[in-house]
Short mmCIF file of N, CA and C in Angstrom, two decimals:
data_model
loop_
_atom_site.label_atom_id
_atom_site.label_comp_id
_atom_site.label_asym_id
_atom_site.label_seq_id
_atom_site.Cartn_x
_atom_site.Cartn_y
_atom_site.Cartn_z
N LEU A 11 -236.50 -28.16 94.80
CA LEU A 11 -236.58 -28.55 93.40
C LEU A 11 -238.01 -28.40 92.86
N ARG A 12 -239.00 -28.79 93.69
CA ARG A 12 -240.39 -28.68 93.23
C ARG A 12 -240.76 -27.24 92.92
N ASP A 13 -240.24 -26.30 93.70
CA ASP A 13 -240.55 -24.90 93.46
C ASP A 13 -239.96 -24.44 92.13
N LEU A 14 -238.76 -24.88 91.82
CA LEU A 14 -238.16 -24.52 90.53
C LEU A 14 -238.95 -25.13 89.37
N LEU A 15 -239.41 -26.36 89.55
CA LEU A 15 -240.22 -26.99 88.51
C LEU A 15 -241.56 -26.27 88.34
N PHE A 16 -242.13 -25.83 89.46
CA PHE A 16 -243.37 -25.05 89.41
C PHE A 16 -243.14 -23.76 88.61
N GLN A 17 -242.09 -23.05 88.94
CA GLN A 17 -241.81 -21.80 88.24
C GLN A 17 -241.47 -22.03 86.77
N ALA A 18 -240.75 -23.13 86.48
CA ALA A 18 -240.41 -23.46 85.09
C ALA A 18 -241.65 -23.78 84.27
N SER A 19 -242.60 -24.48 84.86
CA SER A 19 -243.83 -24.80 84.12
C SER A 19 -244.62 -23.52 83.85
N HIS A 20 -244.55 -22.57 84.77
CA HIS A 20 -245.21 -21.29 84.55
C HIS A 20 -244.54 -20.54 83.40
N LEU A 21 -243.22 -20.45 83.43
CA LEU A 21 -242.50 -19.74 82.36
C LEU A 21 -242.72 -20.41 81.01
N ALA A 22 -242.71 -21.73 80.99
CA ALA A 22 -242.95 -22.45 79.73
C ALA A 22 -244.36 -22.15 79.22
N GLY A 23 -245.33 -22.15 80.12
CA GLY A 23 -246.69 -21.83 79.72
C GLY A 23 -246.82 -20.42 79.16
N ARG A 24 -246.16 -19.48 79.79
CA ARG A 24 -246.19 -18.09 79.29
C ARG A 24 -245.56 -18.00 77.91
N ALA A 25 -244.44 -18.70 77.72
CA ALA A 25 -243.76 -18.67 76.42
C ALA A 25 -244.64 -19.30 75.33
N LEU A 26 -245.24 -20.42 75.65
CA LEU A 26 -246.13 -21.07 74.68
C LEU A 26 -247.34 -20.21 74.36
N GLN A 27 -247.87 -19.55 75.36
CA GLN A 27 -249.01 -18.68 75.14
C GLN A 27 -248.62 -17.50 74.24
N ALA A 28 -247.43 -16.97 74.44
CA ALA A 28 -246.95 -15.86 73.61
C ALA A 28 -246.76 -16.28 72.16
N GLN A 29 -246.52 -17.57 71.94
CA GLN A 29 -246.38 -18.11 70.60
C GLN A 29 -247.73 -18.47 69.99
N GLY A 30 -248.79 -18.24 70.73
CA GLY A 30 -250.12 -18.57 70.23
C GLY A 30 -250.50 -20.02 70.40
N ARG A 31 -249.79 -20.74 71.22
CA ARG A 31 -250.03 -22.17 71.44
C ARG A 31 -250.76 -22.34 72.78
N ALA A 32 -252.01 -21.91 72.80
CA ALA A 32 -252.79 -21.88 74.04
C ALA A 32 -252.99 -23.26 74.64
N ALA A 33 -253.26 -24.26 73.83
CA ALA A 33 -253.50 -25.60 74.38
C ALA A 33 -252.24 -26.15 75.04
N ALA A 34 -251.09 -25.95 74.39
CA ALA A 34 -249.82 -26.40 74.98
C ALA A 34 -249.51 -25.61 76.24
N ALA A 35 -249.83 -24.32 76.24
CA ALA A 35 -249.63 -23.49 77.43
C ALA A 35 -250.49 -24.01 78.58
N ALA A 36 -251.72 -24.37 78.29
CA ALA A 36 -252.61 -24.91 79.32
C ALA A 36 -252.06 -26.22 79.87
N ASP A 37 -251.48 -27.04 79.01
CA ASP A 37 -250.86 -28.29 79.48
C ASP A 37 -249.72 -27.99 80.44
N SER A 38 -248.90 -26.99 80.11
CA SER A 38 -247.79 -26.62 80.98
C SER A 38 -248.29 -26.07 82.31
N PHE A 39 -249.32 -25.23 82.26
CA PHE A 39 -249.90 -24.71 83.50
C PHE A 39 -250.51 -25.84 84.33
N SER A 40 -251.10 -26.81 83.66
CA SER A 40 -251.68 -27.94 84.36
C SER A 40 -250.59 -28.74 85.08
N THR A 41 -249.45 -28.89 84.44
CA THR A 41 -248.31 -29.52 85.10
C THR A 41 -247.92 -28.71 86.34
N GLY A 42 -247.94 -27.40 86.20
CA GLY A 42 -247.64 -26.53 87.33
C GLY A 42 -248.59 -26.72 88.49
N LEU A 43 -249.84 -27.05 88.20
CA LEU A 43 -250.81 -27.31 89.27
C LEU A 43 -250.37 -28.48 90.14
N GLY A 44 -249.78 -29.48 89.52
CA GLY A 44 -249.30 -30.63 90.28
C GLY A 44 -248.20 -30.23 91.25
N TYR A 45 -247.29 -29.39 90.77
CA TYR A 45 -246.21 -28.91 91.64
C TYR A 45 -246.77 -28.01 92.74
N LEU A 46 -247.74 -27.18 92.37
CA LEU A 46 -248.36 -26.31 93.36
C LEU A 46 -249.01 -27.14 94.47
N GLU A 47 -249.68 -28.19 94.07
CA GLU A 47 -250.33 -29.07 95.04
C GLU A 47 -249.30 -29.70 95.99
N GLU A 48 -248.19 -30.17 95.42
CA GLU A 48 -247.14 -30.77 96.24
C GLU A 48 -246.52 -29.76 97.19
N LEU A 49 -246.28 -28.56 96.69
CA LEU A 49 -245.65 -27.53 97.50
C LEU A 49 -246.51 -27.13 98.69
N ARG A 50 -247.78 -27.00 98.47
CA ARG A 50 -248.64 -26.49 99.53
C ARG A 50 -249.04 -27.56 100.55
N GLN A 51 -248.87 -28.84 100.22
CA GLN A 51 -249.33 -29.88 101.13
C GLN A 51 -248.55 -29.90 102.44
N ASP A 52 -247.34 -29.40 102.47
CA ASP A 52 -246.55 -29.37 103.69
C ASP A 52 -246.69 -28.06 104.46
N LEU A 53 -247.54 -27.17 103.99
CA LEU A 53 -247.69 -25.85 104.60
C LEU A 53 -249.05 -25.70 105.25
N SER A 54 -249.10 -24.87 106.27
CA SER A 54 -250.39 -24.55 106.90
C SER A 54 -250.28 -23.18 107.55
N GLY A 55 -251.43 -22.65 107.91
CA GLY A 55 -251.48 -21.38 108.63
C GLY A 55 -250.79 -20.24 107.91
N ALA A 56 -249.97 -19.52 108.66
CA ALA A 56 -249.29 -18.33 108.12
C ALA A 56 -248.32 -18.68 107.00
N ASP A 57 -247.67 -19.84 107.09
CA ASP A 57 -246.74 -20.25 106.03
C ASP A 57 -247.48 -20.46 104.71
N LEU A 58 -248.65 -21.08 104.77
CA LEU A 58 -249.44 -21.29 103.56
C LEU A 58 -249.92 -19.96 102.99
N LYS A 59 -250.39 -19.07 103.83
CA LYS A 59 -250.84 -17.76 103.35
C LYS A 59 -249.70 -17.00 102.69
N GLN A 60 -248.51 -17.07 103.29
CA GLN A 60 -247.35 -16.39 102.71
C GLN A 60 -247.01 -17.00 101.36
N PHE A 61 -247.03 -18.32 101.26
CA PHE A 61 -246.73 -18.99 100.00
C PHE A 61 -247.73 -18.61 98.91
N LEU A 62 -249.00 -18.60 99.26
CA LEU A 62 -250.05 -18.27 98.28
C LEU A 62 -249.98 -16.81 97.86
N GLY A 63 -249.47 -15.94 98.73
CA GLY A 63 -249.41 -14.52 98.42
C GLY A 63 -248.12 -14.07 97.76
N ARG A 64 -247.15 -14.95 97.64
CA ARG A 64 -245.88 -14.53 97.05
C ARG A 64 -246.05 -14.25 95.56
N PRO A 65 -245.21 -13.39 95.00
CA PRO A 65 -245.37 -12.99 93.59
C PRO A 65 -245.39 -14.17 92.61
N GLU A 66 -244.54 -15.16 92.80
CA GLU A 66 -244.48 -16.28 91.86
C GLU A 66 -245.80 -17.05 91.81
N THR A 67 -246.39 -17.25 92.96
CA THR A 67 -247.66 -17.97 93.01
C THR A 67 -248.79 -17.12 92.46
N ALA A 68 -248.80 -15.85 92.84
CA ALA A 68 -249.87 -14.94 92.37
C ALA A 68 -249.83 -14.77 90.86
N GLU A 69 -248.64 -14.65 90.28
CA GLU A 69 -248.53 -14.49 88.82
C GLU A 69 -248.98 -15.76 88.11
N PHE A 70 -248.61 -16.90 88.63
CA PHE A 70 -249.07 -18.16 88.05
C PHE A 70 -250.59 -18.23 88.09
N ALA A 71 -251.15 -17.89 89.25
CA ALA A 71 -252.60 -17.93 89.41
C ALA A 71 -253.30 -17.03 88.41
N GLY A 72 -252.75 -15.84 88.21
CA GLY A 72 -253.35 -14.91 87.26
C GLY A 72 -253.28 -15.42 85.84
N ASP A 73 -252.11 -15.89 85.43
CA ASP A 73 -251.94 -16.37 84.05
C ASP A 73 -252.77 -17.63 83.79
N ALA A 74 -252.66 -18.60 84.67
CA ALA A 74 -253.40 -19.85 84.48
C ALA A 74 -254.90 -19.62 84.64
N GLY A 75 -255.25 -18.75 85.58
CA GLY A 75 -256.66 -18.48 85.82
C GLY A 75 -257.36 -17.84 84.64
N LEU A 76 -256.64 -17.10 83.83
CA LEU A 76 -257.22 -16.52 82.62
C LEU A 76 -257.23 -17.51 81.46
N LEU A 77 -256.18 -18.32 81.38
CA LEU A 77 -256.06 -19.23 80.23
C LEU A 77 -257.00 -20.43 80.32
N PHE A 78 -257.09 -21.06 81.47
CA PHE A 78 -257.88 -22.29 81.56
C PHE A 78 -259.30 -22.13 81.03
N PRO A 79 -260.05 -21.11 81.44
CA PRO A 79 -261.41 -20.98 80.90
C PRO A 79 -261.43 -20.73 79.39
N SER A 80 -260.43 -20.02 78.89
CA SER A 80 -260.44 -19.67 77.46
C SER A 80 -260.18 -20.88 76.57
N VAL A 81 -259.59 -21.93 77.12
CA VAL A 81 -259.38 -23.15 76.34
C VAL A 81 -260.25 -24.30 76.86
N LYS A 82 -261.29 -23.90 77.59
CA LYS A 82 -262.30 -24.84 78.08
C LYS A 82 -261.71 -25.94 78.96
N ARG A 83 -260.86 -25.53 79.89
CA ARG A 83 -260.27 -26.47 80.86
C ARG A 83 -260.86 -26.16 82.23
N SER A 84 -262.16 -26.35 82.36
CA SER A 84 -262.85 -25.99 83.60
C SER A 84 -262.36 -26.82 84.78
N GLY A 85 -261.98 -28.07 84.55
CA GLY A 85 -261.46 -28.90 85.63
C GLY A 85 -260.18 -28.32 86.20
N ASP A 86 -259.30 -27.86 85.32
CA ASP A 86 -258.06 -27.23 85.77
C ASP A 86 -258.34 -25.91 86.47
N ALA A 87 -259.30 -25.15 85.95
CA ALA A 87 -259.66 -23.88 86.58
C ALA A 87 -260.20 -24.12 87.99
N ASP A 88 -261.02 -25.14 88.15
CA ASP A 88 -261.56 -25.48 89.47
C ASP A 88 -260.44 -25.94 90.41
N ARG A 89 -259.55 -26.74 89.88
CA ARG A 89 -258.43 -27.22 90.70
C ARG A 89 -257.55 -26.05 91.16
N LEU A 90 -257.29 -25.11 90.26
CA LEU A 90 -256.50 -23.93 90.60
C LEU A 90 -257.17 -23.15 91.73
N ARG A 91 -258.47 -22.89 91.58
CA ARG A 91 -259.19 -22.14 92.63
C ARG A 91 -259.09 -22.84 93.98
N ALA A 92 -259.23 -24.16 93.97
CA ALA A 92 -259.15 -24.92 95.21
C ALA A 92 -257.75 -24.83 95.84
N LEU A 93 -256.72 -24.91 95.00
CA LEU A 93 -255.36 -24.86 95.52
C LEU A 93 -254.97 -23.49 96.04
N LEU A 94 -255.68 -22.47 95.62
CA LEU A 94 -255.35 -21.10 96.06
C LEU A 94 -256.05 -20.73 97.35
N GLN A 95 -256.88 -21.62 97.87
CA GLN A 95 -257.56 -21.35 99.13
C GLN A 95 -256.65 -21.68 100.31
N PRO A 96 -256.56 -20.77 101.28
CA PRO A 96 -255.69 -21.07 102.45
C PRO A 96 -256.25 -22.18 103.32
#
């Protein structure tokens, strides 16, 4: 369920961003960070690397990684970078 919520927060953020609602999109991506944190806490080693490298995680990282700095959410950008480390 957490993975679906993670992916849903990503899709919602993308939709909001496409509507020009960058701040709301950042909020949705920030919610996704919470799910990402929960998902990765039970993983280690090769499983964690595989999770971080999967398309869903990589696309979220790319989208959120570009948006957070543009709306001055440096705390979220830092948190994202930390969560993407194996």
